[in-house]
């Protein structure tokens, strides 16, 4: 028997017993009056708590439990227990939901959820960025009212989502490329996943350009070489002419060798580990080498001055640093007409070390400066070729310096000369003890 029945029966029995006792001891009338008073009191008590319960259910306040004696206290307590359990369940579901949302927000890809009418139910921040959406404002909006590109509308309506869609001109600057794919789920719902592949496309294009450039660079000397070979086979040449042709052929072969060598250097730089930061370079030997190479390349046609702090050095790979700084010095000589001046500086500055080469040469137009470190980029093709350049020198310089955490700075004025400055960070800069006398 349940507790409510039990208590009701007990109270009715008690009332009956009390009335019988009063009826026997006092009078039947008194027993009747007592019964009516007690029944009225009980009815009032129960009406009061019914109303209390009504108010509680009407505007529940979590945690507030009215107190009452007897069965009503029991009812309030049970109601509170029930509310507490539900509250805990709701909180658990809420936490799971928020963790789920956080996980999707952390995804590097855009995620948008569409309902069965292709209206936006939810989207993460990346998706907002990709499609220019606003998760709050655009809630319940039809996605094709917001993403109006005909390709996208066609794709969404095609219901064939095995392949992804490439969308160009996206993002706030209309310069991004997205790869978009729809995944149907649930009851006619759709998940729209998007990925920004701008960088991927750019590297792909760069790789294609690079292969085309290499082929072109090698094809030119090869064509010239084949031409000479044909001439030598078909024309009767005297000894002097033969010698001249062989010399020209040797020049073309050497040009191809230089290009291939530089390409191999670049490939090696790209694949190698970062240079050690605890290996000191013998900077004195490097500077001596640079000076020797500069003087022999110039053959006294330029005024060359070296102003160096011999004790100053940096950490990293010596051959790489020699090749990078050497490139800057040889460029200065190659692109400075005879009689010009070249000045090389190697000094400490602000905790770091600074290498600079200043020449009084041809200078570089401002528009070309940002592109100098691109592979095969030359300001003046014929001059670069005449001086034996491959167009890869500054690309190698950029790579080596990046690997050594150093910065390259180019200042130039057309017709007046240029300064190439390399700044090494403090943590790569060191001092050598002076050599014993
Ligand atoms: N000191 C300089 N003065 C003028 N132009 C320069 C100088 N250094 C580099 N350049 C320009 O930058 C281009 C790229 O240099 P680099 O990558 O070393 O290739 P290159 O093999 O042609 O020397 C050169 O072709 C030249 O036009
Ligand atoms: Mg060069």
Short mmCIF file of C-alpha atoms and ligand atoms in Angstrom, two decimals:
data_model
loop_
_atom_site.label_atom_id
_atom_site.label_comp_id
_atom_site.label_asym_id
_atom_site.label_seq_id
_atom_site.Cartn_x
_atom_site.Cartn_y
_atom_site.Cartn_z
CA UNK A 1 0.00 0.00 0.00
CA UNK A 2 1.36 3.36 -0.79
CA UNK A 3 2.20 5.94 1.84
CA UNK A 4 -0.52 8.41 0.83
CA UNK A 5 -3.26 5.78 1.22
CA UNK A 6 -1.79 4.58 4.48
CA UNK A 7 -1.61 8.06 5.97
CA UNK A 8 -5.13 8.97 4.81
CA UNK A 9 -6.59 5.79 6.27
CA UNK A 10 -4.71 6.32 9.56
CA UNK A 11 -5.97 9.89 9.87
CA UNK A 12 -9.61 8.88 9.09
CA UNK A 13 -9.40 6.03 11.65
CA UNK A 14 -7.89 8.42 14.26
CA UNK A 15 -10.67 10.95 13.58
CA UNK A 16 -13.34 8.24 13.91
CA UNK A 17 -11.81 6.91 17.16
CA UNK A 18 -11.59 10.45 18.60
CA UNK A 19 -15.25 11.19 17.70
CA UNK A 20 -16.42 7.88 19.19
CA UNK A 21 -14.48 8.62 22.43
CA UNK A 22 -15.84 12.21 22.62
CA UNK A 23 -19.34 10.91 21.74
CA UNK A 24 -19.17 8.41 24.61
CA UNK A 25 -17.54 10.76 27.17
CA UNK A 26 -19.23 14.11 26.31
CA UNK A 27 -22.08 13.96 23.85
CA UNK A 28 -22.85 12.97 20.27
CA UNK A 29 -23.30 16.64 19.39
CA UNK A 30 -19.82 17.53 20.66
CA UNK A 31 -18.38 14.58 18.67
CA UNK A 32 -20.15 15.82 15.53
CA UNK A 33 -18.87 19.41 16.01
CA UNK A 34 -15.33 18.12 16.58
CA UNK A 35 -15.52 15.95 13.44
CA UNK A 36 -16.72 18.94 11.36
CA UNK A 37 -14.01 21.26 12.74
CA UNK A 38 -11.23 18.71 12.17
CA UNK A 39 -12.42 17.90 8.63
CA UNK A 40 -12.65 21.62 7.80
CA UNK A 41 -9.10 22.19 9.18
CA UNK A 42 -7.76 19.31 7.12
CA UNK A 43 -9.50 20.57 4.01
CA UNK A 44 -8.10 24.08 4.55
CA UNK A 45 -4.58 22.69 5.08
CA UNK A 46 -4.75 20.61 1.94
CA UNK A 47 -6.23 23.49 -0.14
CA UNK A 48 -3.47 25.80 1.09
CA UNK A 49 -0.75 23.35 -0.01
CA UNK A 50 -2.47 22.59 -3.31
CA UNK A 51 -2.32 26.28 -4.02
CA UNK A 52 1.33 26.36 -2.88
CA UNK A 53 2.11 23.45 -5.20
CA UNK A 54 0.29 25.18 -8.02
CA UNK A 55 2.40 28.32 -7.53
CA UNK A 56 5.55 26.23 -7.42
CA UNK A 57 4.72 24.44 -10.67
CA UNK A 58 3.61 27.66 -12.31
CA UNK A 59 6.88 29.52 -11.70
CA UNK A 60 9.45 27.04 -10.49
CA UNK A 61 12.57 28.40 -8.81
CA UNK A 62 15.29 25.80 -8.78
CA UNK A 63 16.50 24.98 -5.23
CA UNK A 64 13.54 26.56 -3.43
CA UNK A 65 11.63 23.88 -1.44
CA UNK A 66 8.60 24.95 0.67
CA UNK A 67 8.52 23.15 3.95
CA UNK A 68 5.38 21.49 5.30
CA UNK A 69 4.55 18.85 7.89
CA UNK A 70 3.40 15.38 6.95
CA UNK A 71 2.57 14.20 3.49
CA UNK A 72 2.95 17.63 1.90
CA UNK A 73 6.54 17.90 3.08
CA UNK A 74 7.13 14.49 1.56
CA UNK A 75 5.62 15.60 -1.77
CA UNK A 76 7.73 18.78 -1.86
CA UNK A 77 10.87 16.82 -1.05
CA UNK A 78 10.26 14.28 -3.80
CA UNK A 79 9.52 17.02 -6.29
CA UNK A 80 12.79 18.67 -5.35
CA UNK A 81 14.70 15.40 -5.77
CA UNK A 82 13.16 14.93 -9.21
CA UNK A 83 14.06 18.49 -10.25
CA UNK A 84 17.61 18.00 -8.97
CA UNK A 85 18.08 14.84 -11.03
CA UNK A 86 16.71 16.47 -14.16
CA UNK A 87 18.84 19.51 -13.57
CA UNK A 88 21.97 17.35 -13.34
CA UNK A 89 20.99 15.53 -16.54
CA UNK A 90 20.38 18.78 -18.39
CA UNK A 91 23.73 20.14 -17.22
CA UNK A 92 25.51 17.02 -18.39
CA UNK A 93 23.87 17.24 -21.81
CA UNK A 94 24.74 20.95 -21.95
CA UNK A 95 28.36 20.23 -21.14
CA UNK A 96 28.55 17.51 -23.79
CA UNK A 97 26.96 19.87 -26.29
CA UNK A 98 29.37 22.68 -25.48
CA UNK A 99 32.39 20.33 -25.73
CA UNK A 100 31.09 19.16 -29.08
CA UNK A 101 30.73 22.74 -30.30
CA UNK A 102 34.21 23.60 -29.01
CA UNK A 103 35.67 20.61 -30.90
CA UNK A 104 34.03 21.70 -34.17
CA UNK A 105 35.12 25.29 -33.56
CA UNK A 106 38.70 24.07 -33.15
CA UNK A 107 38.63 22.39 -36.56
CA UNK A 108 40.74 24.17 -39.17
CA UNK A 109 37.94 23.57 -41.67
CA UNK A 110 34.63 25.33 -42.09
CA UNK A 111 31.60 23.36 -40.88
CA UNK A 112 28.02 24.46 -41.58
CA UNK A 113 24.91 22.43 -40.74
CA UNK A 114 21.82 22.80 -42.94
CA UNK A 115 18.31 21.65 -42.10
CA UNK A 116 16.00 19.81 -44.51
CA UNK A 117 15.22 23.11 -46.28
CA UNK A 118 18.91 24.01 -46.73
CA UNK A 119 18.57 26.67 -44.04
CA UNK A 120 21.56 27.31 -41.82
CA UNK A 121 21.15 25.64 -38.43
CA UNK A 122 24.63 26.28 -37.19
CA UNK A 123 28.10 27.11 -38.53
CA UNK A 124 31.55 27.46 -36.99
CA UNK A 125 33.77 30.54 -37.10
CA UNK A 126 35.87 29.25 -40.01
CA UNK A 127 32.76 28.68 -42.08
CA UNK A 128 31.64 32.24 -41.25
CA UNK A 129 35.01 33.44 -42.55
CA UNK A 130 34.96 31.27 -45.67
CA UNK A 131 31.45 32.19 -46.81
CA UNK A 132 31.11 35.61 -45.20
CA UNK A 133 28.34 34.35 -42.90
CA UNK A 134 27.28 35.50 -39.46
CA UNK A 135 26.23 32.52 -37.32
CA UNK A 136 23.70 34.57 -35.31
CA UNK A 137 22.33 36.89 -37.96
CA UNK A 138 22.05 34.25 -40.68
CA UNK A 139 20.47 31.53 -38.55
CA UNK A 140 17.55 29.88 -40.39
CA UNK A 141 18.43 31.69 -43.61
CA UNK A 142 18.49 29.69 -46.81
CA UNK A 143 22.19 29.17 -47.57
CA UNK A 144 21.84 29.99 -51.26
CA UNK A 145 20.46 33.42 -50.31
CA UNK A 146 23.82 34.14 -48.70
CA UNK A 147 26.25 32.10 -50.79
CA UNK A 148 25.00 33.02 -54.22
CA UNK A 149 27.80 31.82 -56.49
CA UNK A 150 26.02 29.96 -59.32
CA UNK A 151 28.50 27.07 -59.08
CA UNK A 152 27.64 26.56 -55.43
CA UNK A 153 23.88 26.79 -55.99
CA UNK A 154 24.12 24.29 -58.82
CA UNK A 155 26.28 21.95 -56.74
CA UNK A 156 23.92 22.09 -53.73
CA UNK A 157 20.87 21.44 -55.88
CA UNK A 158 22.52 18.67 -57.89
CA UNK A 159 22.37 16.23 -54.93
CA UNK A 160 25.55 14.66 -56.28
CA UNK A 161 28.23 15.32 -53.74
CA UNK A 162 30.85 12.61 -54.50
CA UNK A 163 33.25 15.26 -55.75
CA UNK A 164 34.18 18.50 -54.09
CA UNK A 165 33.55 21.91 -55.51
CA UNK A 166 36.39 24.42 -55.99
CA UNK A 167 35.24 28.00 -55.31
CA UNK A 168 37.46 30.94 -56.23
CA UNK A 169 37.27 34.59 -55.23
CA UNK A 170 36.11 33.79 -51.69
CA UNK A 171 36.88 35.32 -48.29
CA UNK A 172 36.66 38.97 -47.29
CA UNK A 173 39.25 39.99 -49.89
CA UNK A 174 37.73 37.78 -52.58
CA UNK A 175 41.15 36.23 -53.15
CA UNK A 176 40.81 32.85 -51.50
CA UNK A 177 40.23 29.46 -53.05
CA UNK A 178 37.98 27.04 -51.19
CA UNK A 179 37.41 23.36 -51.62
CA UNK A 180 33.82 22.64 -50.57
CA UNK A 181 32.04 19.34 -50.09
CA UNK A 182 28.52 18.51 -48.91
CA UNK A 183 27.79 15.43 -46.79
CA UNK A 184 24.10 14.50 -46.38
CA UNK A 185 23.12 13.12 -42.95
CA UNK A 186 20.08 12.48 -40.75
CA UNK A 187 16.71 13.32 -42.24
CA UNK A 188 17.59 15.31 -45.34
CA UNK A 189 20.11 17.41 -43.45
CA UNK A 190 23.46 18.48 -44.87
CA UNK A 191 26.92 19.17 -43.58
CA UNK A 192 28.89 21.69 -45.66
CA UNK A 193 32.63 21.28 -45.12
CA UNK A 194 35.00 23.88 -46.54
CA UNK A 195 38.79 24.07 -46.65
CA UNK A 196 40.97 27.02 -47.65
CA UNK A 197 43.34 25.75 -50.36
CA UNK A 198 44.70 29.17 -51.43
CA UNK A 199 48.21 28.38 -50.21
CA UNK A 200 48.12 24.91 -51.72
CA UNK A 201 47.12 26.31 -55.10
CA UNK A 202 49.80 28.98 -54.88
CA UNK A 203 52.57 26.45 -54.18
CA UNK A 204 51.23 24.30 -56.98
CA UNK A 205 51.35 27.24 -59.38
CA UNK A 206 54.85 28.12 -58.14
CA UNK A 207 56.03 24.57 -58.74
CA UNK A 208 54.62 24.62 -62.27
CA UNK A 209 56.25 28.00 -62.95
CA UNK A 210 59.50 26.75 -61.54
CA UNK A 211 59.61 23.68 -63.78
CA UNK A 212 58.76 25.87 -66.79
CA UNK A 213 61.51 28.33 -65.82
CA UNK A 214 64.16 25.65 -65.32
CA UNK A 215 63.30 24.10 -68.67
CA UNK A 216 63.47 27.47 -70.36
CA UNK A 217 66.77 28.42 -68.68
CA UNK A 218 68.40 25.15 -69.74
CA UNK A 219 66.87 25.09 -73.18
CA UNK A 220 68.47 28.37 -74.29
CA UNK A 221 72.14 27.33 -73.84
CA UNK A 222 71.30 23.85 -75.11
CA UNK A 223 69.87 25.28 -78.33
CA UNK A 224 72.96 27.44 -78.81
CA UNK A 225 75.21 24.45 -78.12
CA UNK A 226 73.39 22.26 -80.65
CA UNK A 227 73.65 25.08 -83.19
CA UNK A 228 77.42 25.23 -82.78
CA UNK A 229 77.70 21.44 -82.98
CA UNK A 230 75.81 21.43 -86.26
CA UNK A 231 77.95 24.24 -87.64
CA UNK A 232 81.12 22.39 -86.72
CA UNK A 233 79.92 19.19 -88.35
CA UNK A 234 78.71 20.79 -91.56
CA UNK A 235 81.15 23.63 -92.25
CA UNK A 236 84.81 23.16 -93.07
CA UNK A 237 86.51 25.25 -90.36
CA UNK A 238 90.10 26.24 -89.92
CA UNK A 239 91.98 25.77 -86.66
CA UNK A 240 91.30 29.30 -85.36
CA UNK A 241 87.58 29.08 -86.11
CA UNK A 242 87.36 25.67 -84.46
CA UNK A 243 89.03 27.08 -81.35
CA UNK A 244 86.61 30.01 -81.25
CA UNK A 245 83.56 27.75 -81.63
CA UNK A 246 84.79 25.36 -78.95
CA UNK A 247 85.28 28.30 -76.60
CA UNK A 248 81.70 29.51 -77.19
CA UNK A 249 80.41 25.99 -76.64
CA UNK A 250 82.38 25.76 -73.43
CA UNK A 251 80.70 28.99 -72.26
CA UNK A 252 77.22 27.56 -72.83
CA UNK A 253 78.10 24.30 -71.11
CA UNK A 254 79.48 26.21 -68.16
CA UNK A 255 76.29 28.28 -67.95
CA UNK A 256 74.24 25.10 -67.79
CA UNK A 257 76.58 23.68 -65.15
CA UNK A 258 76.15 26.80 -63.01
CA UNK A 259 72.36 26.61 -63.24
CA UNK A 260 72.32 22.94 -62.30
CA UNK A 261 74.76 23.54 -59.42
CA UNK A 262 72.66 26.38 -58.02
CA UNK A 263 69.51 24.28 -58.34
CA UNK A 264 71.18 21.47 -56.41
CA UNK A 265 72.26 23.94 -53.71
CA UNK A 266 68.68 25.19 -53.40
CA UNK A 267 67.28 21.66 -53.25
CA UNK A 268 69.78 20.76 -50.53
CA UNK A 269 68.94 23.89 -48.52
CA UNK A 270 65.25 23.03 -48.68
CA UNK A 271 65.78 19.48 -47.48
CA UNK A 272 68.37 20.08 -44.76
CA UNK A 273 67.80 20.42 -41.03
CA UNK A 274 68.02 23.84 -39.44
CA UNK A 275 71.64 24.97 -38.93
CA UNK A 276 73.01 24.33 -35.41
CA UNK A 277 72.86 27.31 -33.09
CA UNK A 278 75.92 26.26 -31.09
CA UNK A 279 78.48 25.94 -33.88
CA UNK A 280 80.57 29.08 -34.26
CA UNK A 281 81.57 30.02 -37.78
CA UNK A 282 85.19 31.00 -38.47
CA UNK A 283 84.11 34.44 -39.63
CA UNK A 284 87.67 35.64 -40.07
CA UNK A 285 88.26 32.92 -42.68
CA UNK A 286 84.92 33.73 -44.35
CA UNK A 287 85.81 37.43 -44.64
CA UNK A 288 89.26 36.64 -45.98
CA UNK A 289 87.66 34.40 -48.57
CA UNK A 290 85.14 37.09 -49.54
CA UNK A 291 87.88 39.68 -49.93
CA UNK A 292 90.00 37.39 -52.05
CA UNK A 293 87.06 36.46 -54.33
CA UNK A 294 86.00 40.11 -54.64
CA UNK A 295 89.48 41.25 -55.64
CA UNK A 296 89.97 38.49 -58.17
CA UNK A 297 86.52 39.07 -59.73
CA UNK A 298 87.06 42.81 -59.91
CA UNK A 299 90.67 42.55 -61.19
CA UNK A 300 91.38 46.05 -59.89
CA UNK A 301 88.49 47.58 -61.79
CA UNK A 302 86.78 48.70 -58.56
CA UNK A 303 87.73 50.36 -55.32
CA UNK A 304 87.02 47.70 -52.70
CA UNK A 305 87.02 48.47 -48.97
CA UNK A 306 86.44 46.03 -46.09
CA UNK A 307 85.61 47.43 -42.67
CA UNK A 308 85.18 44.46 -40.35
CA UNK A 309 85.08 43.56 -36.67
CA UNK A 310 87.24 40.43 -36.74
CA UNK A 311 86.21 39.08 -33.35
CA UNK A 312 82.54 39.10 -34.24
CA UNK A 313 80.97 35.88 -35.46
CA UNK A 314 77.69 34.00 -35.76
CA UNK A 315 76.60 30.40 -35.30
CA UNK A 316 75.44 28.15 -38.11
CA UNK A 317 76.85 26.45 -41.19
CA UNK A 318 80.01 28.10 -42.53
CA UNK A 319 79.69 26.96 -46.16
CA UNK A 320 76.13 28.32 -46.34
CA UNK A 321 77.06 31.68 -44.85
CA UNK A 322 80.08 31.94 -47.15
CA UNK A 323 77.92 31.21 -50.18
CA UNK A 324 75.19 33.70 -49.16
CA UNK A 325 77.50 36.60 -48.30
CA UNK A 326 79.67 35.73 -51.31
CA UNK A 327 76.62 36.08 -53.56
CA UNK A 328 75.98 39.59 -52.25
CA UNK A 329 79.62 40.64 -52.74
CA UNK A 330 79.89 39.20 -56.26
CA UNK A 331 76.57 40.81 -57.23
CA UNK A 332 77.89 44.18 -56.06
CA UNK A 333 80.94 43.80 -58.30
CA UNK A 334 79.00 42.40 -61.26
CA UNK A 335 76.39 45.13 -61.22
CA UNK A 336 78.82 48.00 -60.67
CA UNK A 337 80.57 49.40 -63.73
CA UNK A 338 84.37 49.71 -63.73
CA UNK A 339 85.68 52.49 -61.53
CA UNK A 340 82.88 52.10 -59.00
CA UNK A 341 83.30 51.56 -55.28
CA UNK A 342 82.29 48.56 -53.15
CA UNK A 343 82.21 48.74 -49.38
CA UNK A 344 81.76 45.71 -47.12
CA UNK A 345 80.89 46.14 -43.42
CA UNK A 346 80.75 43.56 -40.64
CA UNK A 347 79.86 45.09 -37.29
CA UNK A 348 77.97 44.42 -34.07
CA UNK A 349 74.72 46.32 -33.71
CA UNK A 350 72.04 46.23 -31.04
CA UNK A 351 73.19 42.86 -29.67
CA UNK A 352 73.18 41.24 -33.12
CA UNK A 353 75.61 41.26 -36.04
CA UNK A 354 75.18 43.17 -39.30
CA UNK A 355 76.79 42.45 -42.66
CA UNK A 356 76.34 44.96 -45.43
CA UNK A 357 77.58 45.48 -48.97
CA UNK A 358 77.23 48.91 -50.52
CA UNK A 359 78.03 49.56 -54.16
CA UNK A 360 77.97 52.62 -56.37
CA UNK A 361 76.59 50.58 -59.27
CA UNK A 362 73.52 50.39 -61.48
CA UNK A 363 70.98 50.27 -58.68
CA UNK A 364 67.62 48.53 -58.85
CA UNK A 365 64.22 50.06 -59.73
CA UNK A 366 61.97 50.14 -56.64
CA UNK A 367 59.36 47.94 -58.31
CA UNK A 368 61.88 45.12 -58.78
CA UNK A 369 63.20 45.07 -55.21
CA UNK A 370 60.46 42.90 -53.66
CA UNK A 371 60.92 40.28 -56.41
CA UNK A 372 64.73 40.00 -56.34
CA UNK A 373 64.79 36.81 -54.29
CA UNK A 374 62.42 34.96 -56.64
CA UNK A 375 64.09 32.15 -58.54
CA UNK A 376 65.39 33.27 -61.95
CA UNK A 377 64.28 36.84 -61.36
CA UNK A 378 66.66 39.32 -62.97
CA UNK A 379 66.30 43.03 -63.43
CA UNK A 380 68.26 43.02 -66.64
CA UNK A 381 68.38 39.59 -68.27
CA UNK A 382 71.15 40.23 -70.73
CA UNK A 383 73.42 41.84 -68.15
CA UNK A 384 72.91 38.99 -65.72
CA UNK A 385 73.72 36.50 -68.46
CA UNK A 386 76.79 38.46 -69.62
CA UNK A 387 78.19 38.42 -66.11
CA UNK A 388 77.56 34.68 -65.75
CA UNK A 389 74.55 35.04 -63.45
CA UNK A 390 71.96 32.29 -63.06
CA UNK A 391 69.22 34.40 -61.43
CA UNK A 392 69.31 31.97 -58.50
CA UNK A 393 71.91 33.77 -56.34
CA UNK A 394 69.51 35.85 -54.24
CA UNK A 395 67.08 32.93 -53.94
CA UNK A 396 69.93 30.98 -52.32
CA UNK A 397 70.77 34.01 -50.13
CA UNK A 398 67.15 34.24 -48.95
CA UNK A 399 67.04 30.54 -48.07
CA UNK A 400 70.34 30.54 -46.20
CA UNK A 401 69.39 33.65 -44.23
CA UNK A 402 65.96 32.30 -43.36
CA UNK A 403 67.58 29.12 -42.06
CA UNK A 404 69.89 31.27 -39.90
CA UNK A 405 67.00 33.46 -38.64
CA UNK A 406 68.63 36.47 -40.34
CA UNK A 407 66.87 39.27 -42.23
CA UNK A 408 67.79 40.67 -45.65
CA UNK A 409 67.18 44.33 -46.35
CA UNK A 410 67.68 45.94 -49.76
CA UNK A 411 68.00 49.66 -50.33
CA UNK A 412 68.72 50.91 -53.80
CA UNK A 413 68.50 53.90 -56.03
CA UNK A 414 68.59 53.51 -59.77
CA UNK A 415 71.84 54.78 -61.22
CA UNK A 416 73.35 55.46 -57.79
CA UNK A 417 73.93 52.10 -56.22
CA UNK A 418 72.56 49.62 -53.72
CA UNK A 419 73.04 48.40 -50.17
CA UNK A 420 72.26 44.83 -49.21
CA UNK A 421 72.13 44.42 -45.44
CA UNK A 422 71.96 41.18 -43.48
CA UNK A 423 70.95 41.27 -39.79
CA UNK A 424 71.70 38.28 -37.58
CA UNK A 425 69.71 37.96 -34.34
CA UNK A 426 71.37 38.25 -30.92
CA UNK A 427 71.06 34.55 -30.16
CA UNK A 428 73.14 33.66 -33.22
CA UNK A 429 75.79 36.29 -32.55
CA UNK A 430 79.00 35.43 -30.69
CA UNK A 431 82.51 36.70 -30.00
CA UNK A 432 85.72 34.89 -30.66
CA UNK A 433 88.78 35.28 -28.46
CA UNK A 434 91.46 37.26 -30.33
CA UNK A 435 94.03 34.96 -31.99
CA UNK A 436 97.31 34.63 -30.09
CA UNK A 437 99.90 37.06 -31.40
N1 LIG B 1 74.18 44.92 -56.22
C1 LIG B 1 73.29 44.92 -57.20
N2 LIG B 1 73.10 45.99 -57.98
C2 LIG B 1 72.18 45.98 -58.96
N3 LIG B 1 71.39 44.95 -59.26
C3 LIG B 1 71.53 43.84 -58.52
C4 LIG B 1 72.47 43.76 -57.46
N4 LIG B 1 72.35 42.54 -56.90
C5 LIG B 1 71.40 41.90 -57.59
N5 LIG B 1 70.89 42.67 -58.58
C6 LIG B 1 69.80 42.31 -59.50
O1 LIG B 1 69.11 41.23 -58.96
C7 LIG B 1 69.04 40.18 -59.89
C8 LIG B 1 69.04 38.86 -59.14
O2 LIG B 1 70.28 38.62 -58.54
P1 LIG B 1 70.78 37.13 -58.39
O3 LIG B 1 69.68 36.35 -57.81
O4 LIG B 1 72.08 37.15 -57.69
O5 LIG B 1 70.92 36.64 -59.88
P2 LIG B 1 72.08 36.84 -60.93
O6 LIG B 1 72.52 35.46 -61.17
O7 LIG B 1 71.42 37.46 -62.09
O8 LIG B 1 73.15 37.66 -60.30
C9 LIG B 1 70.22 40.35 -60.78
O9 LIG B 1 69.97 39.81 -62.04
C10 LIG B 1 70.34 41.87 -60.84
O10 LIG B 1 69.51 42.36 -61.83
MG1 LIG B 2 74.05 36.86 -58.42
#
